């Protein structure tokens, strides 16, 4: 009887494992399809990364299995070294614009050109080098500050001092200086009892430092400062713009005060690019941007 019982419980366990393997392999499928995306593209076109001009030409985009377009007929040229702010109500297509630019999705219609070359033809390795994004759902690991920022690729010039400089530009130097072990301090107590637990704002600054450390030609900030106060955000943007003088910065922010530092503001509304210009020009236009700006001004007063 013991033998039969033991046999049946093992068979049960085996059944459970088979179900488990099948469930996990569904996740692996997604992972493999991500890895396979680059297949057949490895020999793509190489462009000059020292100067990047971005152009959206009649770009339309609809997410898979959706009826509505998330972007409609977007036309815009972003010259090298621009500071571009993207604003608009929730769901207007701001993040989608960024996802298309980075090649996560292909436009349903139209094309995106980098230095005149269609994004889909550019070598995948180059696309990875091109952008340094900070998304809203960035991830800080339980390892040290140094590892979180440099991922083992410490700056060739300047070594540790270069990391401190980057932390300063991202507004995180003071916080790291006060940590036990400083650059070697673990960013959680999960694997190191002496680790520290950072606040949301501090984590965002470290995520920005990580992006700055990459030194990519195009820095992308998708509401990176939601967890810091408006004054700190202003300071941070100014620091970042100084730090990456020779790069393009594209940022999404809900705080209209930061858009003042940009060369051009793109205003999206219901999937369309409804306004484009400098902060002053758009205030004069007296349309959606001006309305959003005045609403916030009232709120701060
Ligand atoms: P924003 O960044 O301006 O808040 P998004 O670009 O995130 O707006 O979204 C634009 C539109 O696309 C919204 O209507 C949103 O619901 C839809 N959308 C966003 N992501 C997806 C997705 N993965 N699948 C389907 N629809 C999506």
PDB file of C-alpha atoms and ligand atoms in Angstrom:
ATOM      1  CA  UNK A   1       0.000   0.000   0.000  1.00  0.00           C
ATOM      2  CA  UNK A   2       2.881   2.305   0.898  1.00  0.00           C
ATOM      3  CA  UNK A   3       4.460   1.672  -2.468  1.00  0.00           C
ATOM      4  CA  UNK A   4       1.243   2.452  -4.363  1.00  0.00           C
ATOM      5  CA  UNK A   5       0.650   5.650  -2.380  1.00  0.00           C
ATOM      6  CA  UNK A   6       4.194   6.842  -2.895  1.00  0.00           C
ATOM      7  CA  UNK A   7       3.997   6.031  -6.619  1.00  0.00           C
ATOM      8  CA  UNK A   8       0.756   7.947  -7.076  1.00  0.00           C
ATOM      9  CA  UNK A   9       2.045  10.995  -5.192  1.00  0.00           C
ATOM     10  CA  UNK A  10       5.127  11.062  -7.443  1.00  0.00           C
ATOM     11  CA  UNK A  11       2.934  10.795 -10.521  1.00  0.00           C
ATOM     12  CA  UNK A  12       0.926  13.723  -9.162  1.00  0.00           C
ATOM     13  CA  UNK A  13       4.074  15.765  -8.619  1.00  0.00           C
ATOM     14  CA  UNK A  14       5.228  14.904 -12.143  1.00  0.00           C
ATOM     15  CA  UNK A  15       1.906  16.139 -13.543  1.00  0.00           C
ATOM     16  CA  UNK A  16       2.317  19.392 -11.593  1.00  0.00           C
ATOM     17  CA  UNK A  17       5.825  19.866 -12.954  1.00  0.00           C
ATOM     18  CA  UNK A  18       4.668  19.321 -16.530  1.00  0.00           C
ATOM     19  CA  UNK A  19       1.996  22.003 -16.104  1.00  0.00           C
ATOM     20  CA  UNK A  20       4.638  24.293 -14.580  1.00  0.00           C
ATOM     21  CA  UNK A  21       7.062  23.766 -17.455  1.00  0.00           C
ATOM     22  CA  UNK A  22       4.337  24.497 -19.998  1.00  0.00           C
ATOM     23  CA  UNK A  23       3.386  27.719 -18.180  1.00  0.00           C
ATOM     24  CA  UNK A  24       6.975  28.900 -17.926  1.00  0.00           C
ATOM     25  CA  UNK A  25       7.688  28.066 -21.553  1.00  0.00           C
ATOM     26  CA  UNK A  26       4.954  30.530 -22.568  1.00  0.00           C
ATOM     27  CA  UNK A  27       7.101  33.254 -20.975  1.00  0.00           C
ATOM     28  CA  UNK A  28      10.184  31.866 -22.705  1.00  0.00           C
ATOM     29  CA  UNK A  29       8.407  32.191 -26.057  1.00  0.00           C
ATOM     30  CA  UNK A  30       8.053  35.932 -25.500  1.00  0.00           C
ATOM     31  CA  UNK A  31      11.676  36.141 -24.412  1.00  0.00           C
ATOM     32  CA  UNK A  32      12.901  34.233 -27.457  1.00  0.00           C
ATOM     33  CA  UNK A  33      10.786  36.262 -29.844  1.00  0.00           C
ATOM     34  CA  UNK A  34      12.406  39.377 -28.342  1.00  0.00           C
ATOM     35  CA  UNK A  35      15.876  37.930 -28.897  1.00  0.00           C
ATOM     36  CA  UNK A  36      14.958  36.852 -32.430  1.00  0.00           C
ATOM     37  CA  UNK A  37      13.887  40.338 -33.403  1.00  0.00           C
ATOM     38  CA  UNK A  38      17.417  41.132 -34.416  1.00  0.00           C
ATOM     39  CA  UNK A  39      17.716  38.076 -36.670  1.00  0.00           C
ATOM     40  CA  UNK A  40      18.365  38.960 -40.257  1.00  0.00           C
ATOM     41  CA  UNK A  41      19.046  42.566 -39.337  1.00  0.00           C
ATOM     42  CA  UNK A  42      22.581  42.168 -38.100  1.00  0.00           C
ATOM     43  CA  UNK A  43      24.037  43.429 -41.354  1.00  0.00           C
ATOM     44  CA  UNK A  44      21.925  46.571 -41.251  1.00  0.00           C
ATOM     45  CA  UNK A  45      23.000  50.005 -42.436  1.00  0.00           C
ATOM     46  CA  UNK A  46      25.482  51.928 -40.286  1.00  0.00           C
ATOM     47  CA  UNK A  47      24.857  55.626 -39.807  1.00  0.00           C
ATOM     48  CA  UNK A  48      27.059  58.427 -38.478  1.00  0.00           C
ATOM     49  CA  UNK A  49      26.319  58.510 -34.754  1.00  0.00           C
ATOM     50  CA  UNK A  50      28.163  61.783 -34.212  1.00  0.00           C
ATOM     51  CA  UNK A  51      25.250  63.721 -35.683  1.00  0.00           C
ATOM     52  CA  UNK A  52      21.669  62.489 -35.483  1.00  0.00           C
ATOM     53  CA  UNK A  53      18.714  64.005 -37.302  1.00  0.00           C
ATOM     54  CA  UNK A  54      15.373  62.346 -36.588  1.00  0.00           C
ATOM     55  CA  UNK A  55      12.390  62.605 -38.897  1.00  0.00           C
ATOM     56  CA  UNK A  56       8.853  61.236 -38.501  1.00  0.00           C
ATOM     57  CA  UNK A  57       7.236  61.222 -41.943  1.00  0.00           C
ATOM     58  CA  UNK A  58       3.471  60.668 -42.034  1.00  0.00           C
ATOM     59  CA  UNK A  59       3.706  58.183 -39.166  1.00  0.00           C
ATOM     60  CA  UNK A  60       0.492  56.372 -38.194  1.00  0.00           C
ATOM     61  CA  UNK A  61       0.441  53.712 -35.517  1.00  0.00           C
ATOM     62  CA  UNK A  62      -2.130  51.310 -34.136  1.00  0.00           C
ATOM     63  CA  UNK A  63      -1.311  48.798 -31.370  1.00  0.00           C
ATOM     64  CA  UNK A  64      -1.900  45.139 -32.322  1.00  0.00           C
ATOM     65  CA  UNK A  65      -5.601  44.144 -32.041  1.00  0.00           C
ATOM     66  CA  UNK A  66      -6.725  47.750 -31.481  1.00  0.00           C
ATOM     67  CA  UNK A  67      -9.171  49.714 -33.623  1.00  0.00           C
ATOM     68  CA  UNK A  68      -8.057  53.210 -32.682  1.00  0.00           C
ATOM     69  CA  UNK A  69      -4.817  54.750 -33.848  1.00  0.00           C
ATOM     70  CA  UNK A  70      -2.466  55.716 -30.984  1.00  0.00           C
ATOM     71  CA  UNK A  71      -0.667  58.129 -33.367  1.00  0.00           C
ATOM     72  CA  UNK A  72      -2.067  59.757 -36.493  1.00  0.00           C
ATOM     73  CA  UNK A  73      -0.084  61.329 -39.305  1.00  0.00           C
ATOM     74  CA  UNK A  74       2.846  62.578 -37.235  1.00  0.00           C
ATOM     75  CA  UNK A  75       5.287  64.776 -39.147  1.00  0.00           C
ATOM     76  CA  UNK A  76       8.232  66.270 -37.325  1.00  0.00           C
ATOM     77  CA  UNK A  77      11.951  66.793 -37.798  1.00  0.00           C
ATOM     78  CA  UNK A  78      14.272  66.860 -34.795  1.00  0.00           C
ATOM     79  CA  UNK A  79      17.688  68.351 -35.632  1.00  0.00           C
ATOM     80  CA  UNK A  80      20.912  67.205 -33.968  1.00  0.00           C
ATOM     81  CA  UNK A  81      21.492  68.419 -30.377  1.00  0.00           C
ATOM     82  CA  UNK A  82      17.874  69.529 -29.860  1.00  0.00           C
ATOM     83  CA  UNK A  83      16.065  69.702 -26.558  1.00  0.00           C
ATOM     84  CA  UNK A  84      12.550  68.486 -27.317  1.00  0.00           C
ATOM     85  CA  UNK A  85       9.697  68.419 -24.825  1.00  0.00           C
ATOM     86  CA  UNK A  86       6.620  66.290 -25.502  1.00  0.00           C
ATOM     87  CA  UNK A  87       3.486  67.305 -23.635  1.00  0.00           C
ATOM     88  CA  UNK A  88      -0.198  66.436 -23.825  1.00  0.00           C
ATOM     89  CA  UNK A  89      -3.031  64.915 -21.824  1.00  0.00           C
ATOM     90  CA  UNK A  90      -2.860  61.294 -20.621  1.00  0.00           C
ATOM     91  CA  UNK A  91      -3.292  58.779 -23.399  1.00  0.00           C
ATOM     92  CA  UNK A  92      -2.465  61.296 -26.145  1.00  0.00           C
ATOM     93  CA  UNK A  93       0.373  59.151 -27.515  1.00  0.00           C
ATOM     94  CA  UNK A  94       3.531  60.566 -25.905  1.00  0.00           C
ATOM     95  CA  UNK A  95       5.015  57.263 -24.756  1.00  0.00           C
ATOM     96  CA  UNK A  96       3.960  55.609 -28.006  1.00  0.00           C
ATOM     97  CA  UNK A  97       5.979  58.241 -29.900  1.00  0.00           C
ATOM     98  CA  UNK A  98       9.052  57.252 -27.875  1.00  0.00           C
ATOM     99  CA  UNK A  99       8.433  53.521 -28.341  1.00  0.00           C
ATOM    100  CA  UNK A 100       8.274  53.951 -32.115  1.00  0.00           C
ATOM    101  CA  UNK A 101      11.388  56.124 -32.147  1.00  0.00           C
ATOM    102  CA  UNK A 102      13.317  53.435 -30.300  1.00  0.00           C
ATOM    103  CA  UNK A 103      12.121  50.769 -32.704  1.00  0.00           C
ATOM    104  CA  UNK A 104      10.029  48.800 -30.145  1.00  0.00           C
ATOM    105  CA  UNK A 105       7.121  48.914 -32.594  1.00  0.00           C
ATOM    106  CA  UNK A 106       6.972  49.547 -36.318  1.00  0.00           C
ATOM    107  CA  UNK A 107       4.769  52.322 -37.678  1.00  0.00           C
ATOM    108  CA  UNK A 108       1.540  50.972 -39.198  1.00  0.00           C
ATOM    109  CA  UNK A 109       2.028  53.529 -41.987  1.00  0.00           C
ATOM    110  CA  UNK A 110       4.718  56.092 -42.775  1.00  0.00           C
ATOM    111  CA  UNK A 111       8.380  55.985 -41.817  1.00  0.00           C
ATOM    112  CA  UNK A 112      10.868  57.119 -39.222  1.00  0.00           C
ATOM    113  CA  UNK A 113      14.209  58.265 -40.596  1.00  0.00           C
ATOM    114  CA  UNK A 114      17.500  58.708 -38.771  1.00  0.00           C
ATOM    115  CA  UNK A 115      19.957  60.738 -40.849  1.00  0.00           C
ATOM    116  CA  UNK A 116      17.737  59.933 -43.822  1.00  0.00           C
ATOM    117  CA  UNK A 117      17.894  56.137 -43.281  1.00  0.00           C
ATOM    118  CA  UNK A 118      14.734  54.211 -42.381  1.00  0.00           C
ATOM    119  CA  UNK A 119      14.981  53.075 -38.769  1.00  0.00           C
ATOM    120  CA  UNK A 120      14.094  49.512 -39.765  1.00  0.00           C
ATOM    121  CA  UNK A 121      17.199  49.254 -41.931  1.00  0.00           C
ATOM    122  CA  UNK A 122      19.665  50.428 -39.296  1.00  0.00           C
ATOM    123  CA  UNK A 123      21.925  47.794 -37.692  1.00  0.00           C
ATOM    124  CA  UNK A 124      20.383  46.647 -34.427  1.00  0.00           C
ATOM    125  CA  UNK A 125      23.642  47.156 -32.516  1.00  0.00           C
ATOM    126  CA  UNK A 126      23.647  50.792 -33.602  1.00  0.00           C
ATOM    127  CA  UNK A 127      20.050  51.286 -32.505  1.00  0.00           C
ATOM    128  CA  UNK A 128      21.012  50.005 -29.072  1.00  0.00           C
ATOM    129  CA  UNK A 129      23.916  52.449 -28.920  1.00  0.00           C
ATOM    130  CA  UNK A 130      21.813  55.352 -30.101  1.00  0.00           C
ATOM    131  CA  UNK A 131      19.374  55.767 -27.237  1.00  0.00           C
ATOM    132  CA  UNK A 132      19.712  56.078 -23.480  1.00  0.00           C
ATOM    133  CA  UNK A 133      16.176  55.994 -22.111  1.00  0.00           C
ATOM    134  CA  UNK A 134      14.797  56.460 -18.613  1.00  0.00           C
ATOM    135  CA  UNK A 135      11.288  55.048 -18.538  1.00  0.00           C
ATOM    136  CA  UNK A 136       8.800  55.361 -15.717  1.00  0.00           C
ATOM    137  CA  UNK A 137       9.194  51.692 -14.838  1.00  0.00           C
ATOM    138  CA  UNK A 138      13.009  51.599 -14.620  1.00  0.00           C
ATOM    139  CA  UNK A 139      14.582  49.017 -12.353  1.00  0.00           C
ATOM    140  CA  UNK A 140      17.233  49.541  -9.695  1.00  0.00           C
ATOM    141  CA  UNK A 141      18.913  46.276  -8.696  1.00  0.00           C
ATOM    142  CA  UNK A 142      19.966  45.232  -5.181  1.00  0.00           C
ATOM    143  CA  UNK A 143      23.655  45.607  -6.145  1.00  0.00           C
ATOM    144  CA  UNK A 144      25.914  48.596  -5.424  1.00  0.00           C
ATOM    145  CA  UNK A 145      25.528  52.162  -6.678  1.00  0.00           C
ATOM    146  CA  UNK A 146      28.538  51.634  -8.917  1.00  0.00           C
ATOM    147  CA  UNK A 147      27.114  48.475 -10.485  1.00  0.00           C
ATOM    148  CA  UNK A 148      23.693  50.022 -10.917  1.00  0.00           C
ATOM    149  CA  UNK A 149      25.151  52.915 -12.842  1.00  0.00           C
ATOM    150  CA  UNK A 150      27.966  51.381 -14.812  1.00  0.00           C
ATOM    151  CA  UNK A 151      26.897  47.704 -15.091  1.00  0.00           C
ATOM    152  CA  UNK A 152      30.543  46.718 -15.136  1.00  0.00           C
ATOM    153  CA  UNK A 153      31.362  49.251 -17.872  1.00  0.00           C
ATOM    154  CA  UNK A 154      33.082  51.900 -15.823  1.00  0.00           C
ATOM    155  CA  UNK A 155      33.999  55.043 -17.763  1.00  0.00           C
ATOM    156  CA  UNK A 156      37.376  54.591 -19.462  1.00  0.00           C
ATOM    157  CA  UNK A 157      38.453  58.113 -18.662  1.00  0.00           C
ATOM    158  CA  UNK A 158      38.417  59.436 -15.148  1.00  0.00           C
ATOM    159  CA  UNK A 159      37.310  56.155 -13.491  1.00  0.00           C
ATOM    160  CA  UNK A 160      35.624  56.743 -10.171  1.00  0.00           C
ATOM    161  CA  UNK A 161      35.716  60.538 -10.475  1.00  0.00           C
ATOM    162  CA  UNK A 162      33.712  60.264 -13.701  1.00  0.00           C
ATOM    163  CA  UNK A 163      30.987  58.315 -11.877  1.00  0.00           C
ATOM    164  CA  UNK A 164      30.853  61.000  -9.169  1.00  0.00           C
ATOM    165  CA  UNK A 165      30.522  63.682 -11.845  1.00  0.00           C
ATOM    166  CA  UNK A 166      27.637  61.825 -13.436  1.00  0.00           C
ATOM    167  CA  UNK A 167      25.965  61.428 -10.031  1.00  0.00           C
ATOM    168  CA  UNK A 168      26.308  65.164  -9.523  1.00  0.00           C
ATOM    169  CA  UNK A 169      24.719  65.910 -12.913  1.00  0.00           C
ATOM    170  CA  UNK A 170      21.826  63.626 -12.002  1.00  0.00           C
ATOM    171  CA  UNK A 171      21.462  65.358  -8.615  1.00  0.00           C
ATOM    172  CA  UNK A 172      22.320  62.194  -6.665  1.00  0.00           C
ATOM    173  CA  UNK A 173      25.845  62.958  -5.427  1.00  0.00           C
ATOM    174  CA  UNK A 174      24.858  64.226  -1.962  1.00  0.00           C
ATOM    175  CA  UNK A 175      22.670  61.197  -1.283  1.00  0.00           C
ATOM    176  CA  UNK A 176      25.396  58.738  -2.318  1.00  0.00           C
ATOM    177  CA  UNK A 177      28.080  60.572  -0.299  1.00  0.00           C
ATOM    178  CA  UNK A 178      26.045  59.985   2.828  1.00  0.00           C
ATOM    179  CA  UNK A 179      25.642  56.259   2.257  1.00  0.00           C
ATOM    180  CA  UNK A 180      27.848  53.797   4.119  1.00  0.00           C
ATOM    181  CA  UNK A 181      30.418  52.586   1.610  1.00  0.00           C
ATOM    182  CA  UNK A 182      29.327  55.287  -0.878  1.00  0.00           C
ATOM    183  CA  UNK A 183      29.730  53.910  -4.445  1.00  0.00           C
ATOM    184  CA  UNK A 184      29.932  50.381  -3.046  1.00  0.00           C
ATOM    185  CA  UNK A 185      26.785  50.675  -0.956  1.00  0.00           C
ATOM    186  CA  UNK A 186      24.139  48.101  -1.910  1.00  0.00           C
ATOM    187  CA  UNK A 187      20.785  49.559  -2.896  1.00  0.00           C
ATOM    188  CA  UNK A 188      18.615  47.231  -0.858  1.00  0.00           C
ATOM    189  CA  UNK A 189      18.975  44.984   2.180  1.00  0.00           C
ATOM    190  CA  UNK A 190      18.109  41.909   0.139  1.00  0.00           C
ATOM    191  CA  UNK A 191      21.684  40.768  -0.379  1.00  0.00           C
ATOM    192  CA  UNK A 192      23.603  43.066   1.955  1.00  0.00           C
ATOM    193  CA  UNK A 193      22.568  43.938   5.498  1.00  0.00           C
ATOM    194  CA  UNK A 194      24.319  47.314   5.251  1.00  0.00           C
ATOM    195  CA  UNK A 195      22.433  48.239   2.110  1.00  0.00           C
ATOM    196  CA  UNK A 196      20.136  51.256   2.002  1.00  0.00           C
ATOM    197  CA  UNK A 197      16.557  51.595   0.844  1.00  0.00           C
ATOM    198  CA  UNK A 198      16.220  54.627  -1.449  1.00  0.00           C
ATOM    199  CA  UNK A 199      13.217  56.908  -1.832  1.00  0.00           C
ATOM    200  CA  UNK A 200      11.378  57.037  -5.166  1.00  0.00           C
ATOM    201  CA  UNK A 201      12.995  60.372  -6.070  1.00  0.00           C
ATOM    202  CA  UNK A 202      16.510  59.103  -5.311  1.00  0.00           C
ATOM    203  CA  UNK A 203      15.949  55.991  -7.381  1.00  0.00           C
ATOM    204  CA  UNK A 204      14.823  58.121 -10.307  1.00  0.00           C
ATOM    205  CA  UNK A 205      17.999  60.178 -10.054  1.00  0.00           C
ATOM    206  CA  UNK A 206      20.110  57.032 -10.124  1.00  0.00           C
ATOM    207  CA  UNK A 207      18.211  55.826 -13.187  1.00  0.00           C
ATOM    208  CA  UNK A 208      19.054  59.168 -14.848  1.00  0.00           C
ATOM    209  CA  UNK A 209      22.704  58.777 -13.826  1.00  0.00           C
ATOM    210  CA  UNK A 210      22.707  55.345 -15.465  1.00  0.00           C
ATOM    211  CA  UNK A 211      21.395  56.831 -18.707  1.00  0.00           C
ATOM    212  CA  UNK A 212      23.950  59.678 -18.610  1.00  0.00           C
ATOM    213  CA  UNK A 213      26.757  57.163 -18.063  1.00  0.00           C
ATOM    214  CA  UNK A 214      25.838  55.429 -21.320  1.00  0.00           C
ATOM    215  CA  UNK A 215      26.736  58.628 -23.186  1.00  0.00           C
ATOM    216  CA  UNK A 216      24.358  57.802 -26.049  1.00  0.00           C
ATOM    217  CA  UNK A 217      23.638  60.393 -28.784  1.00  0.00           C
ATOM    218  CA  UNK A 218      19.935  60.603 -27.830  1.00  0.00           C
ATOM    219  CA  UNK A 219      18.839  60.811 -24.199  1.00  0.00           C
ATOM    220  CA  UNK A 220      15.171  59.989 -23.628  1.00  0.00           C
ATOM    221  CA  UNK A 221      13.404  60.897 -20.398  1.00  0.00           C
ATOM    222  CA  UNK A 222       9.832  59.659 -20.081  1.00  0.00           C
ATOM    223  CA  UNK A 223       8.521  61.524 -17.050  1.00  0.00           C
ATOM    224  CA  UNK A 224      11.692  60.767 -15.163  1.00  0.00           C
ATOM    225  CA  UNK A 225      11.106  63.333 -12.480  1.00  0.00           C
ATOM    226  CA  UNK A 226       7.560  62.514 -11.379  1.00  0.00           C
ATOM    227  CA  UNK A 227       8.848  61.696  -7.883  1.00  0.00           C
ATOM    228  CA  UNK A 228      10.905  64.876  -7.353  1.00  0.00           C
ATOM    229  CA  UNK A 229       9.495  68.287  -6.485  1.00  0.00           C
ATOM    230  CA  UNK A 230       9.124  70.999  -9.181  1.00  0.00           C
ATOM    231  CA  UNK A 231      12.129  73.067  -8.029  1.00  0.00           C
ATOM    232  CA  UNK A 232      14.384  70.013  -7.976  1.00  0.00           C
ATOM    233  CA  UNK A 233      13.060  69.083 -11.413  1.00  0.00           C
ATOM    234  CA  UNK A 234      14.032  72.487 -12.817  1.00  0.00           C
ATOM    235  CA  UNK A 235      17.537  72.193 -11.390  1.00  0.00           C
ATOM    236  CA  UNK A 236      17.864  68.639 -12.637  1.00  0.00           C
ATOM    237  CA  UNK A 237      16.846  69.448 -16.197  1.00  0.00           C
ATOM    238  CA  UNK A 238      19.293  72.353 -16.337  1.00  0.00           C
ATOM    239  CA  UNK A 239      22.102  70.122 -15.057  1.00  0.00           C
ATOM    240  CA  UNK A 240      21.231  67.374 -17.515  1.00  0.00           C
ATOM    241  CA  UNK A 241      21.095  69.761 -20.479  1.00  0.00           C
ATOM    242  CA  UNK A 242      24.517  71.165 -19.570  1.00  0.00           C
ATOM    243  CA  UNK A 243      25.930  67.680 -19.140  1.00  0.00           C
ATOM    244  CA  UNK A 244      24.822  66.459 -22.557  1.00  0.00           C
ATOM    245  CA  UNK A 245      25.467  69.604 -24.571  1.00  0.00           C
ATOM    246  CA  UNK A 246      26.356  67.710 -27.725  1.00  0.00           C
ATOM    247  CA  UNK A 247      23.469  65.238 -27.547  1.00  0.00           C
ATOM    248  CA  UNK A 248      19.769  65.349 -28.304  1.00  0.00           C
ATOM    249  CA  UNK A 249      17.402  65.187 -25.336  1.00  0.00           C
ATOM    250  CA  UNK A 250      13.758  64.221 -25.770  1.00  0.00           C
ATOM    251  CA  UNK A 251      11.670  64.407 -22.634  1.00  0.00           C
ATOM    252  CA  UNK A 252       8.081  63.929 -21.567  1.00  0.00           C
ATOM    253  CA  UNK A 253       7.048  65.960 -18.566  1.00  0.00           C
ATOM    254  CA  UNK A 254       3.763  66.898 -16.973  1.00  0.00           C
ATOM    255  CA  UNK A 255       5.378  69.940 -15.420  1.00  0.00           C
ATOM    256  CA  UNK A 256       5.084  72.740 -17.939  1.00  0.00           C
ATOM    257  CA  UNK A 257       7.795  74.765 -16.171  1.00  0.00           C
ATOM    258  CA  UNK A 258      10.473  72.389 -17.518  1.00  0.00           C
ATOM    259  CA  UNK A 259       9.349  72.837 -21.100  1.00  0.00           C
ATOM    260  CA  UNK A 260      10.690  76.389 -21.011  1.00  0.00           C
ATOM    261  CA  UNK A 261      14.245  75.070 -21.371  1.00  0.00           C
ATOM    262  CA  UNK A 262      13.453  73.152 -24.545  1.00  0.00           C
ATOM    263  CA  UNK A 263      14.120  74.305 -28.121  1.00  0.00           C
ATOM    264  CA  UNK A 264      10.822  72.934 -29.294  1.00  0.00           C
ATOM    265  CA  UNK A 265       7.684  71.623 -27.624  1.00  0.00           C
ATOM    266  CA  UNK A 266       5.543  68.991 -29.345  1.00  0.00           C
ATOM    267  CA  UNK A 267       1.950  69.019 -28.137  1.00  0.00           C
ATOM    268  CA  UNK A 268       0.016  65.787 -28.648  1.00  0.00           C
ATOM    269  CA  UNK A 269      -3.725  65.480 -28.232  1.00  0.00           C
ATOM    270  CA  UNK A 270      -5.827  62.423 -29.068  1.00  0.00           C
ATOM    271  CA  UNK A 271      -3.076  60.797 -31.148  1.00  0.00           C
ATOM    272  CA  UNK A 272      -2.398  63.932 -33.214  1.00  0.00           C
ATOM    273  CA  UNK A 273       0.447  66.434 -33.142  1.00  0.00           C
ATOM    274  CA  UNK A 274      -1.664  69.535 -32.624  1.00  0.00           C
ATOM    275  CA  UNK A 275       0.961  72.186 -31.883  1.00  0.00           C
ATOM    276  CA  UNK A 276       4.700  72.603 -32.228  1.00  0.00           C
ATOM    277  CA  UNK A 277       6.997  75.503 -31.341  1.00  0.00           C
ATOM    278  CA  UNK A 278       8.944  77.185 -28.569  1.00  0.00           C
ATOM    279  CA  UNK A 279       7.371  77.839 -25.188  1.00  0.00           C
ATOM    280  CA  UNK A 280       6.863  81.521 -26.085  1.00  0.00           C
ATOM    281  CA  UNK A 281       5.377  80.785 -29.515  1.00  0.00           C
ATOM    282  CA  UNK A 282       2.920  78.306 -28.050  1.00  0.00           C
ATOM    283  CA  UNK A 283       1.848  80.705 -25.309  1.00  0.00           C
ATOM    284  CA  UNK A 284       1.112  83.262 -28.021  1.00  0.00           C
ATOM    285  CA  UNK A 285      -0.827  80.636 -29.988  1.00  0.00           C
ATOM    286  CA  UNK A 286      -3.204  80.501 -27.039  1.00  0.00           C
ATOM    287  CA  UNK A 287      -4.411  76.961 -27.709  1.00  0.00           C
ATOM    288  CA  UNK A 288      -4.006  73.685 -25.788  1.00  0.00           C
ATOM    289  CA  UNK A 289      -0.425  74.354 -24.594  1.00  0.00           C
ATOM    290  CA  UNK A 290      -1.306  77.804 -23.270  1.00  0.00           C
ATOM    291  CA  UNK A 291      -4.359  76.353 -21.566  1.00  0.00           C
ATOM    292  CA  UNK A 292      -2.333  73.602 -19.887  1.00  0.00           C
ATOM    293  CA  UNK A 293       0.353  76.075 -18.859  1.00  0.00           C
ATOM    294  CA  UNK A 294      -2.073  78.543 -17.281  1.00  0.00           C
ATOM    295  CA  UNK A 295      -3.907  75.760 -15.479  1.00  0.00           C
ATOM    296  CA  UNK A 296      -0.672  74.684 -13.821  1.00  0.00           C
ATOM    297  CA  UNK A 297       0.379  78.256 -13.069  1.00  0.00           C
ATOM    298  CA  UNK A 298      -2.900  78.749 -11.195  1.00  0.00           C
ATOM    299  CA  UNK A 299      -2.307  75.538  -9.334  1.00  0.00           C
ATOM    300  CA  UNK A 300       1.152  76.603  -8.128  1.00  0.00           C
ATOM    301  CA  UNK A 301      -0.035  80.052  -7.055  1.00  0.00           C
TER     302      UNK A 301
HETATM  303  P1  LIG B   1       0.590  58.940 -23.076  1.00  0.00           P
HETATM  304  O1  LIG B   1       2.028  58.551 -22.955  1.00  0.00           O
HETATM  305  O2  LIG B   1       0.383  60.236 -23.793  1.00  0.00           O
HETATM  306  O3  LIG B   1      -0.154  58.920 -21.766  1.00  0.00           O
HETATM  307  P2  LIG B   1       0.358  56.432 -24.547  1.00  0.00           P
HETATM  308  O4  LIG B   1       1.297  56.633 -25.668  1.00  0.00           O
HETATM  309  O5  LIG B   1       0.821  55.588 -23.406  1.00  0.00           O
HETATM  310  O6  LIG B   1      -0.144  57.856 -24.006  1.00  0.00           O
HETATM  311  O7  LIG B   1      -0.997  55.812 -25.080  1.00  0.00           O
HETATM  312  C1  LIG B   1      -1.668  56.283 -26.255  1.00  0.00           C
HETATM  313  C2  LIG B   1      -2.882  55.398 -26.510  1.00  0.00           C
HETATM  314  O8  LIG B   1      -2.471  54.080 -26.831  1.00  0.00           O
HETATM  315  C3  LIG B   1      -3.819  55.256 -25.312  1.00  0.00           C
HETATM  316  O9  LIG B   1      -5.139  55.278 -25.793  1.00  0.00           O
HETATM  317  C4  LIG B   1      -3.469  53.919 -24.722  1.00  0.00           C
HETATM  318  O10 LIG B   1      -4.588  53.344 -24.106  1.00  0.00           O
HETATM  319  C5  LIG B   1      -3.051  53.129 -25.943  1.00  0.00           C
HETATM  320  N1  LIG B   1      -2.001  52.114 -25.611  1.00  0.00           N
HETATM  321  C6  LIG B   1      -0.831  52.340 -25.014  1.00  0.00           C
HETATM  322  N2  LIG B   1      -0.108  51.220 -24.891  1.00  0.00           N
HETATM  323  C7  LIG B   1      -0.855  50.232 -25.438  1.00  0.00           C
HETATM  324  C8  LIG B   1      -0.682  48.825 -25.638  1.00  0.00           C
HETATM  325  N3  LIG B   1       0.437  48.198 -25.270  1.00  0.00           N
HETATM  326  N4  LIG B   1      -1.692  48.154 -26.243  1.00  0.00           N
HETATM  327  C9  LIG B   1      -2.812  48.766 -26.636  1.00  0.00           C
HETATM  328  N5  LIG B   1      -3.055  50.082 -26.497  1.00  0.00           N
HETATM  329  C10 LIG B   1      -2.095  50.816 -25.898  1.00  0.00           C
END
